CSV table of C-alpha atoms in Angstrom, one decimal:
chain,number,residue,atom,x,y,z
A,80,UNK,CA,64.5,17.2,-13.1
A,81,UNK,CA,61.0,15.7,-12.4
A,82,UNK,CA,60.7,14.0,-9.2
A,83,UNK,CA,60.1,10.3,-11.5
A,84,UNK,CA,63.4,10.8,-13.1
A,85,UNK,CA,66.4,9.2,-12.3
A,86,UNK,CA,69.2,11.5,-10.6
A,87,UNK,CA,72.0,9.7,-10.7
A,88,UNK,CA,74.3,9.4,-13.9
A,89,UNK,CA,75.9,6.2,-14.3
A,90,UNK,CA,79.9,5.9,-16.0
A,91,UNK,CA,79.2,4.9,-19.6
A,92,UNK,CA,79.4,1.2,-20.5
A,93,UNK,CA,78.1,0.4,-17.0
A,94,UNK,CA,75.6,-1.9,-17.4
A,95,UNK,CA,72.0,-1.7,-15.1
A,96,UNK,CA,72.1,-3.9,-11.9
A,97,UNK,CA,70.3,-7.6,-12.0
A,98,UNK,CA,66.6,-7.3,-11.6
A,99,UNK,CA,66.4,-3.7,-12.2
A,100,UNK,CA,65.3,-3.0,-15.3
A,101,UNK,CA,62.4,0.0,-15.2
A,102,UNK,CA,63.0,0.8,-11.4
A,103,UNK,CA,64.0,4.4,-11.0
A,104,UNK,CA,65.7,5.2,-8.0
A,105,UNK,CA,63.6,8.3,-5.7
A,106,UNK,CA,65.8,9.9,-3.9
A,107,UNK,CA,64.4,10.4,-0.3
A,108,UNK,CA,64.8,14.3,-1.0
A,109,UNK,CA,61.8,14.0,-3.9
A,110,UNK,CA,59.0,12.9,-1.4
A,111,UNK,CA,59.9,15.3,0.8
A,112,UNK,CA,59.1,17.9,-2.0
A,113,UNK,CA,55.9,16.1,-2.2
A,114,UNK,CA,55.1,16.4,1.2
A,115,UNK,CA,55.9,20.4,1.4
A,116,UNK,CA,53.6,21.1,-1.6
A,117,UNK,CA,50.7,19.4,-0.4
A,118,UNK,CA,51.0,21.0,2.8
A,119,UNK,CA,51.3,24.3,1.6
A,120,UNK,CA,48.1,23.3,-0.8
A,121,UNK,CA,46.4,22.8,2.6
A,122,UNK,CA,47.4,25.7,3.9
A,123,UNK,CA,46.1,27.5,1.0
A,124,UNK,CA,42.6,26.0,1.4
A,125,UNK,CA,42.4,26.3,4.8
A,126,UNK,CA,42.9,29.9,4.4
A,127,UNK,CA,40.5,30.1,1.4
A,128,UNK,CA,38.0,28.4,3.9
A,129,UNK,CA,38.8,31.2,6.5
A,130,UNK,CA,38.5,34.1,4.1
A,131,UNK,CA,35.2,32.9,2.6
A,132,UNK,CA,33.5,32.6,6.8
A,133,UNK,CA,35.0,35.7,7.3
A,134,UNK,CA,33.4,37.1,4.3
A,135,UNK,CA,30.4,35.7,4.8
A,136,UNK,CA,30.4,36.7,8.5
A,137,UNK,CA,30.8,40.4,7.3
A,138,UNK,CA,28.1,39.8,4.8
A,139,UNK,CA,25.5,39.5,7.4
A,140,UNK,CA,27.0,42.0,9.8
A,141,UNK,CA,26.5,44.7,6.5
A,142,UNK,CA,23.5,43.2,5.1
A,143,UNK,CA,21.4,46.5,5.4
A,144,UNK,CA,24.5,47.6,3.5
A,145,UNK,CA,25.7,45.1,0.9
A,146,UNK,CA,22.1,43.8,-0.2
A,147,UNK,CA,21.4,47.9,-1.9
A,148,UNK,CA,24.7,48.2,-3.1
A,149,UNK,CA,23.9,44.6,-4.9
A,150,UNK,CA,20.8,45.6,-6.4
A,151,UNK,CA,22.3,49.6,-7.1
A,152,UNK,CA,25.3,48.2,-9.0
A,153,UNK,CA,23.4,45.5,-11.1
A,154,UNK,CA,20.8,48.3,-12.0
A,155,UNK,CA,23.2,50.5,-12.9
A,156,UNK,CA,24.9,48.0,-15.2
A,157,UNK,CA,21.4,47.2,-17.0
A,158,UNK,CA,20.6,50.8,-17.3
A,159,UNK,CA,24.2,52.3,-18.1
A,160,UNK,CA,23.7,51.7,-22.3
A,161,UNK,CA,20.4,54.6,-21.1
A,162,UNK,CA,22.3,57.0,-19.8
A,163,UNK,CA,24.5,56.9,-22.4
A,164,UNK,CA,22.0,57.2,-25.4
A,165,UNK,CA,20.5,59.7,-23.9
A,166,UNK,CA,24.0,61.6,-23.6
A,167,UNK,CA,24.1,61.3,-27.3
A,168,UNK,CA,20.9,62.6,-27.9
A,169,UNK,CA,22.0,66.0,-26.3
A,170,UNK,CA,20.9,65.3,-22.5
A,171,UNK,CA,23.4,65.9,-19.6
A,172,UNK,CA,24.5,62.7,-17.6
A,173,UNK,CA,23.7,63.8,-14.7
A,174,UNK,CA,20.0,64.5,-15.4
A,175,UNK,CA,20.0,61.3,-17.7
A,176,UNK,CA,21.6,59.6,-14.4
A,177,UNK,CA,18.3,61.7,-12.6
A,178,UNK,CA,15.9,60.6,-15.1
A,179,UNK,CA,16.6,57.1,-15.1
A,180,UNK,CA,16.4,57.1,-11.5
A,181,UNK,CA,13.1,58.8,-11.2
A,182,UNK,CA,12.3,56.0,-14.2
A,183,UNK,CA,13.2,53.1,-12.1
A,184,UNK,CA,11.5,54.3,-8.2
A,185,UNK,CA,8.5,54.3,-11.1
A,186,UNK,CA,9.3,50.8,-11.9
A,187,UNK,CA,9.4,49.4,-8.6
A,188,UNK,CA,5.8,51.5,-7.1
A,189,UNK,CA,4.7,49.7,-10.3
A,190,UNK,CA,6.4,46.4,-9.5
A,191,UNK,CA,5.1,46.8,-6.1
A,192,UNK,CA,1.8,47.3,-7.0
A,193,UNK,CA,1.2,44.4,-9.0
A,194,UNK,CA,2.6,41.9,-6.2
A,195,UNK,CA,0.1,43.8,-4.3
A,196,UNK,CA,-3.0,43.5,-6.4
A,197,UNK,CA,-1.5,39.9,-8.2
A,198,UNK,CA,-1.0,38.3,-5.2
A,199,UNK,CA,-1.1,40.2,-1.5
A,200,UNK,CA,-4.8,41.0,-2.0
A,201,UNK,CA,-6.1,37.3,-3.4
A,202,UNK,CA,-3.7,35.4,-0.8
A,203,UNK,CA,-6.6,34.0,1.2
A,204,UNK,CA,-7.9,33.5,-2.1
A,205,UNK,CA,-4.0,31.4,-3.2
A,206,UNK,CA,-4.5,29.6,0.7
A,207,UNK,CA,-7.6,28.2,0.1
A,208,UNK,CA,-7.0,27.2,-3.0
A,209,UNK,CA,-3.7,25.6,-1.7
A,210,UNK,CA,-5.1,24.0,1.1
A,211,UNK,CA,-7.9,22.2,-1.5
A,212,UNK,CA,-4.7,21.1,-3.2
A,213,UNK,CA,-2.7,19.3,-0.3
A,214,UNK,CA,-6.2,17.9,1.3
A,215,UNK,CA,-6.5,16.3,-1.9
A,216,UNK,CA,-3.2,15.0,-1.8
A,217,UNK,CA,-3.4,13.6,1.9
A,218,UNK,CA,-6.9,11.9,1.2
A,219,UNK,CA,-5.1,10.6,-2.3
A,220,UNK,CA,-2.0,9.2,0.3
A,221,UNK,CA,-4.2,7.9,2.5
A,222,UNK,CA,-6.1,5.9,0.5
A,223,UNK,CA,-2.7,4.2,-0.6
A,224,UNK,CA,-2.7,2.9,3.0
A,225,UNK,CA,0.9,5.4,3.0
A,226,UNK,CA,1.4,5.6,7.3
A,227,UNK,CA,0.1,9.5,7.5
A,228,UNK,CA,3.0,10.2,10.4
A,229,UNK,CA,5.9,9.9,7.4
A,230,UNK,CA,3.8,12.5,5.8
A,231,UNK,CA,3.1,14.7,8.3
A,232,UNK,CA,7.0,14.8,8.7
A,233,UNK,CA,7.8,15.4,4.7
A,234,UNK,CA,5.3,18.3,5.2
A,235,UNK,CA,7.3,19.8,8.3
A,236,UNK,CA,10.8,18.8,6.7
A,237,UNK,CA,9.7,20.9,3.3
A,238,UNK,CA,7.9,23.9,5.3
A,239,UNK,CA,10.9,24.1,7.4
A,240,UNK,CA,13.4,24.0,4.2
A,241,UNK,CA,11.3,26.6,2.3
A,242,UNK,CA,11.7,29.4,5.0
A,243,UNK,CA,15.3,28.2,5.4
A,244,UNK,CA,15.9,28.5,1.7
A,245,UNK,CA,14.3,32.2,1.8
A,246,UNK,CA,16.3,33.1,4.6
A,247,UNK,CA,19.2,31.4,4.3
A,248,UNK,CA,22.5,32.6,7.1
A,249,UNK,CA,21.0,36.0,6.7
A,250,UNK,CA,17.4,35.3,8.0
A,251,UNK,CA,18.4,37.7,11.3
A,252,UNK,CA,19.5,40.7,8.8
A,253,UNK,CA,17.1,40.0,6.4
A,254,UNK,CA,14.1,40.4,8.9
A,255,UNK,CA,16.0,43.7,10.5
A,256,UNK,CA,15.9,45.1,6.6
A,257,UNK,CA,12.1,43.8,6.9
A,258,UNK,CA,11.6,47.5,9.4
A,259,UNK,CA,10.2,50.3,8.1
A,260,UNK,CA,13.4,52.5,8.8
A,261,UNK,CA,15.8,50.1,7.9
A,262,UNK,CA,14.1,49.4,4.4
A,263,UNK,CA,13.8,53.7,3.7
A,264,UNK,CA,17.8,53.8,5.3
A,265,UNK,CA,18.9,50.7,2.4
A,266,UNK,CA,16.7,52.1,-0.7
A,267,UNK,CA,18.4,55.8,0.2
A,268,UNK,CA,21.5,54.0,0.1
A,269,UNK,CA,21.3,52.5,-3.0
A,270,UNK,CA,19.7,54.8,-5.3
A,271,UNK,CA,22.8,56.8,-4.5
A,272,UNK,CA,25.2,54.0,-5.3
A,273,UNK,CA,22.5,54.2,-8.2
A,274,UNK,CA,23.3,57.5,-9.3
A,275,UNK,CA,27.4,57.5,-8.4
A,276,UNK,CA,27.3,54.3,-11.0
A,277,UNK,CA,25.1,55.6,-14.0
A,278,UNK,CA,27.1,59.3,-13.7
A,279,UNK,CA,30.5,57.9,-13.5
A,280,UNK,CA,30.6,54.2,-13.7
A,281,UNK,CA,33.5,53.7,-16.7
A,282,UNK,CA,35.5,56.3,-14.4
A,283,UNK,CA,34.3,54.2,-11.3
A,284,UNK,CA,35.9,51.5,-13.6
A,285,UNK,CA,38.8,52.8,-14.5
A,286,UNK,CA,39.9,54.3,-11.0
A,287,UNK,CA,39.4,50.3,-10.1
A,288,UNK,CA,41.6,48.8,-13.1
A,289,UNK,CA,44.7,51.2,-12.2
A,290,UNK,CA,44.4,49.7,-8.0
A,291,UNK,CA,44.2,46.1,-8.7
A,292,UNK,CA,48.0,45.2,-8.2
A,293,UNK,CA,49.3,43.0,-10.1
A,294,UNK,CA,46.5,43.1,-12.5
A,295,UNK,CA,47.4,45.1,-15.6
A,296,UNK,CA,44.8,48.1,-15.7
A,297,UNK,CA,43.9,47.0,-19.4
A,298,UNK,CA,43.0,43.7,-18.4
A,299,UNK,CA,41.3,45.0,-14.7
A,300,UNK,CA,39.0,47.2,-16.7
A,301,UNK,CA,38.0,44.5,-19.5
A,302,UNK,CA,37.1,41.8,-16.4
A,303,UNK,CA,34.9,44.8,-15.2
A,304,UNK,CA,33.4,45.8,-18.6
A,305,UNK,CA,32.6,41.9,-19.2
A,306,UNK,CA,31.2,42.0,-15.5
A,307,UNK,CA,28.8,44.6,-16.2
A,308,UNK,CA,28.2,43.0,-20.0
A,309,UNK,CA,26.9,39.3,-18.0
A,310,UNK,CA,24.6,41.3,-15.4
A,311,UNK,CA,23.1,42.9,-18.0
A,312,UNK,CA,22.4,40.3,-20.2
A,313,UNK,CA,21.6,38.3,-17.7
A,314,UNK,CA,18.8,41.0,-16.3
A,315,UNK,CA,16.9,41.5,-19.5
A,316,UNK,CA,17.3,38.0,-20.6
A,317,UNK,CA,16.2,36.7,-17.9
A,318,UNK,CA,13.1,39.4,-17.8
A,319,UNK,CA,12.0,38.4,-21.1
A,320,UNK,CA,12.3,34.9,-20.5
A,321,UNK,CA,10.0,35.1,-17.4
A,322,UNK,CA,7.0,37.8,-19.5
A,323,UNK,CA,7.5,34.9,-22.1
A,324,UNK,CA,6.4,31.7,-19.4
A,325,UNK,CA,4.2,33.5,-17.7
A,326,UNK,CA,2.3,34.4,-20.2
A,327,UNK,CA,2.1,31.3,-21.7
A,328,UNK,CA,1.1,29.5,-18.4
A,329,UNK,CA,-1.2,32.5,-17.6
A,330,UNK,CA,-3.0,32.0,-21.3
A,331,UNK,CA,-3.0,28.0,-20.0
A,332,UNK,CA,-5.2,28.4,-17.2
A,333,UNK,CA,-7.6,31.3,-19.1
A,334,UNK,CA,-7.9,28.2,-21.4
A,335,UNK,CA,-9.0,25.3,-18.6
A,336,UNK,CA,-10.6,27.7,-16.4
A,337,UNK,CA,-8.6,27.9,-13.9
A,338,UNK,CA,-9.1,31.1,-11.7
A,339,UNK,CA,-6.1,33.8,-10.4
A,340,UNK,CA,-4.6,33.6,-13.7
A,341,UNK,CA,-3.1,37.2,-13.4
A,342,UNK,CA,-1.6,35.9,-9.8
A,343,UNK,CA,0.1,32.5,-11.8
A,344,UNK,CA,1.8,35.5,-14.4
A,345,UNK,CA,3.0,37.6,-11.9
A,346,UNK,CA,4.7,34.4,-9.8
A,347,UNK,CA,6.0,33.1,-13.2
A,348,UNK,CA,7.5,36.3,-14.3
A,349,UNK,CA,9.3,36.8,-10.7
A,350,UNK,CA,10.6,33.4,-10.1
A,351,UNK,CA,12.1,33.1,-13.2
A,352,UNK,CA,14.7,35.1,-11.7
A,353,UNK,CA,16.1,32.3,-10.2
A,354,UNK,CA,17.4,29.9,-12.3
A,355,UNK,CA,16.5,26.6,-12.2
A,356,UNK,CA,14.4,26.4,-8.7
A,357,UNK,CA,12.1,29.5,-9.7
A,358,UNK,CA,10.6,27.3,-13.1
A,359,UNK,CA,9.8,24.6,-10.6
A,360,UNK,CA,8.4,27.1,-7.8
A,361,UNK,CA,6.2,29.0,-10.3
A,362,UNK,CA,5.4,25.1,-11.7
A,363,UNK,CA,4.5,24.2,-8.6
A,364,UNK,CA,2.4,27.0,-7.8
A,365,UNK,CA,0.2,27.1,-11.2
A,366,UNK,CA,-0.1,23.0,-11.0
A,367,UNK,CA,-2.0,23.2,-7.0
A,368,UNK,CA,-4.0,26.7,-7.7
A,369,UNK,CA,-5.8,24.5,-10.7
A,370,UNK,CA,-5.8,20.9,-8.4
A,371,UNK,CA,-7.6,23.3,-6.0
A,372,UNK,CA,-10.2,24.5,-8.0
A,373,UNK,CA,-10.5,22.1,-10.8
A,374,UNK,CA,-9.0,18.7,-9.7
A,375,UNK,CA,-6.7,16.1,-11.5
A,376,UNK,CA,-8.0,17.1,-15.0
A,377,UNK,CA,-7.3,20.7,-15.0
A,378,UNK,CA,-3.6,20.2,-12.9
A,379,UNK,CA,-2.4,17.6,-15.8
A,380,UNK,CA,-3.3,20.1,-18.6
A,381,UNK,CA,-1.4,23.3,-16.6
A,382,UNK,CA,1.0,21.2,-16.0
A,383,UNK,CA,0.9,20.4,-20.1
A,384,UNK,CA,1.4,24.3,-20.1
A,385,UNK,CA,3.9,24.8,-17.2
A,386,UNK,CA,6.6,21.8,-19.2
A,387,UNK,CA,5.8,23.5,-22.8
A,388,UNK,CA,6.7,27.0,-21.6
A,389,UNK,CA,9.7,25.8,-19.6
A,390,UNK,CA,10.7,23.1,-21.8
A,391,UNK,CA,11.3,24.0,-25.4
A,392,UNK,CA,9.5,27.4,-26.0
A,393,UNK,CA,11.8,28.9,-23.5
A,394,UNK,CA,15.1,27.2,-25.5
A,395,UNK,CA,13.7,29.2,-28.2
A,396,UNK,CA,13.9,32.5,-26.4
A,397,UNK,CA,16.7,31.9,-24.5
A,398,UNK,CA,18.4,31.6,-27.6
A,399,UNK,CA,18.2,35.7,-28.3
A,400,UNK,CA,17.0,36.9,-24.9
A,401,UNK,CA,20.1,35.7,-23.1
A,402,UNK,CA,22.2,35.1,-26.0
A,403,UNK,CA,26.1,34.3,-24.5
A,404,UNK,CA,25.4,36.3,-21.5
A,405,UNK,CA,25.4,33.2,-18.8
A,406,UNK,CA,26.9,30.5,-21.2
A,407,UNK,CA,27.5,27.9,-17.9
A,408,UNK,CA,27.0,24.5,-17.9
A,409,UNK,CA,23.8,23.2,-16.2
A,410,UNK,CA,25.5,21.3,-13.4
A,411,UNK,CA,26.8,24.0,-12.5
A,412,UNK,CA,23.7,26.4,-12.4
A,413,UNK,CA,22.4,24.0,-10.4
A,414,UNK,CA,25.6,24.2,-8.3
A,415,UNK,CA,26.2,27.8,-7.8
A,416,UNK,CA,21.9,28.2,-7.3
A,417,UNK,CA,21.7,26.0,-4.4
A,418,UNK,CA,25.1,27.4,-2.7
A,419,UNK,CA,23.7,30.9,-2.9
A,420,UNK,CA,20.3,29.7,-2.0
A,421,UNK,CA,21.8,28.1,1.0
A,422,UNK,CA,24.4,31.3,1.9
A,423,UNK,CA,22.1,34.1,1.5
A,424,UNK,CA,18.4,32.8,0.3
A,425,UNK,CA,16.5,33.4,-2.6
A,426,UNK,CA,18.7,37.0,-3.3
A,427,UNK,CA,21.7,34.4,-3.4
A,428,UNK,CA,19.7,32.5,-5.5
A,429,UNK,CA,19.4,35.1,-7.9
A,430,UNK,CA,23.1,36.5,-7.9
A,431,UNK,CA,24.8,32.9,-7.2
A,432,UNK,CA,25.1,32.4,-11.4
A,433,UNK,CA,26.2,35.0,-13.0
A,434,UNK,CA,28.6,36.0,-10.2
A,435,UNK,CA,30.2,32.3,-11.4
A,436,UNK,CA,29.9,33.3,-14.8
A,437,UNK,CA,31.7,36.8,-13.8
A,438,UNK,CA,34.5,34.9,-11.7
A,439,UNK,CA,35.4,32.4,-14.4
A,440,UNK,CA,35.8,35.0,-16.9
A,441,UNK,CA,38.6,36.7,-14.7
A,442,UNK,CA,40.3,33.7,-14.4
A,443,UNK,CA,40.3,33.3,-18.0
A,444,UNK,CA,41.7,36.3,-18.9
A,445,UNK,CA,43.8,36.8,-15.5
A,446,UNK,CA,45.5,33.6,-16.6
A,447,UNK,CA,45.7,34.5,-20.2
A,448,UNK,CA,47.7,38.0,-18.8
A,449,UNK,CA,50.4,35.6,-17.4
A,450,UNK,CA,49.2,36.2,-13.9
A,451,UNK,CA,49.2,32.2,-13.4
A,452,UNK,CA,52.0,29.4,-13.7
A,453,UNK,CA,51.9,28.9,-17.1
A,454,UNK,CA,49.3,31.6,-18.2
A,455,UNK,CA,50.4,33.1,-21.8
A,456,UNK,CA,52.3,36.3,-23.0
A,457,UNK,CA,48.8,38.3,-22.3
A,458,UNK,CA,49.3,42.3,-21.3
A,459,UNK,CA,51.6,41.2,-19.0
A,460,UNK,CA,54.2,44.1,-20.0
A,461,UNK,CA,51.1,46.5,-20.5
A,462,UNK,CA,52.0,48.5,-17.9
A,463,UNK,CA,52.0,48.9,-14.1
A,464,UNK,CA,49.1,50.2,-12.2
A,465,UNK,CA,48.1,53.3,-12.1
A,466,UNK,CA,49.8,54.3,-15.7
A,467,UNK,CA,47.4,56.2,-18.1
A,468,UNK,CA,47.3,53.7,-20.7
A,469,UNK,CA,44.2,53.4,-23.1
A,470,UNK,CA,41.6,51.0,-20.6
A,471,UNK,CA,39.4,50.1,-23.4
A,472,UNK,CA,39.1,46.5,-22.9
A,473,UNK,CA,38.9,46.4,-26.7
A,474,UNK,CA,42.8,47.3,-26.8
A,475,UNK,CA,45.6,44.7,-28.3
A,476,UNK,CA,46.2,41.6,-25.9
A,477,UNK,CA,43.4,41.8,-23.3
A,478,UNK,CA,41.7,39.0,-23.4
A,479,UNK,CA,38.3,38.5,-24.2
A,480,UNK,CA,37.1,42.3,-24.7
A,481,UNK,CA,34.3,42.8,-25.5
A,482,UNK,CA,33.7,46.5,-25.6
A,483,UNK,CA,32.8,49.3,-23.1
A,484,UNK,CA,31.4,48.9,-20.3
């Protein structure tokens, strides 16, 4: 009987007391029940907060290990189909994983060279042009009779916020990673994990799915398979969109005669991996370069190219580049990226949105499996964890199974 239902039966034929029509009698026990549930929920909330704080502290202490592991898993999920393709063409899986790993190392070296040529070697020029743009903005604000102290305070706040965002709460750990020895150690760990994921990613997934406690193995494997698919689609989609946006803005810079077009292309491409904020950072960089070299007219034209690249054209490209890999509300992406950046800097901003998508998909499948109150029939009787049942996510009863990892 619910808390708002009458629990005192009346003898047949006895009428209600005058003035009591429509008033339900509530026993003190029902109020105690609500208080008990509120107390239990509060303790659950406190426990979740403590677990999150403990997890953040552990990640802070183990950042040298966690960061390479994250990138290894991300790259492993992205390039696992390449190893599968090589295996289908009579290349041993171990050899295929080794070839792909070597290719990734070469690609990372090429990216580092690209960054060096496009940004590091041009840094003095970039700094001078951005300073010219900032000086023009200061002069314009001074002509508008705005208090200079207010301008300087805003500049200091913006600079401090940018620095905090770049480092996050893992700033000390990221500074430690900057040392050559620590970086070499992290790269060695990451490469080893990458090879293991490429060679035995599915075996690792099957083993993990059998050791998830009350989660049926089929559901656990489907969650892992979809997680790999989301990460893969996010990386490839973001790469294609970043290359397209960078090309559009760089070509626009060449048309209006703005220098450092290649540098603008590199910055636009790399910042695109950070949802929402990346477009703002890359666009602001391009506009400031145009403002510092060509004045207001060039800056306005560059802003037009940035808006076109990140607006209607990006929408068209994203339809086939990202597809269903990251269908999230813009507000969810905004909050997730902001929280990730605050907690873990640029790295958190990159991983936050796909991790939220993975979490939502896992909740949906666990709910369908009947592991939460009110869940569907799902695969609750699919067998205990550790059984040797078929773990293909396309098996009947697995919610949202989308094929193998």
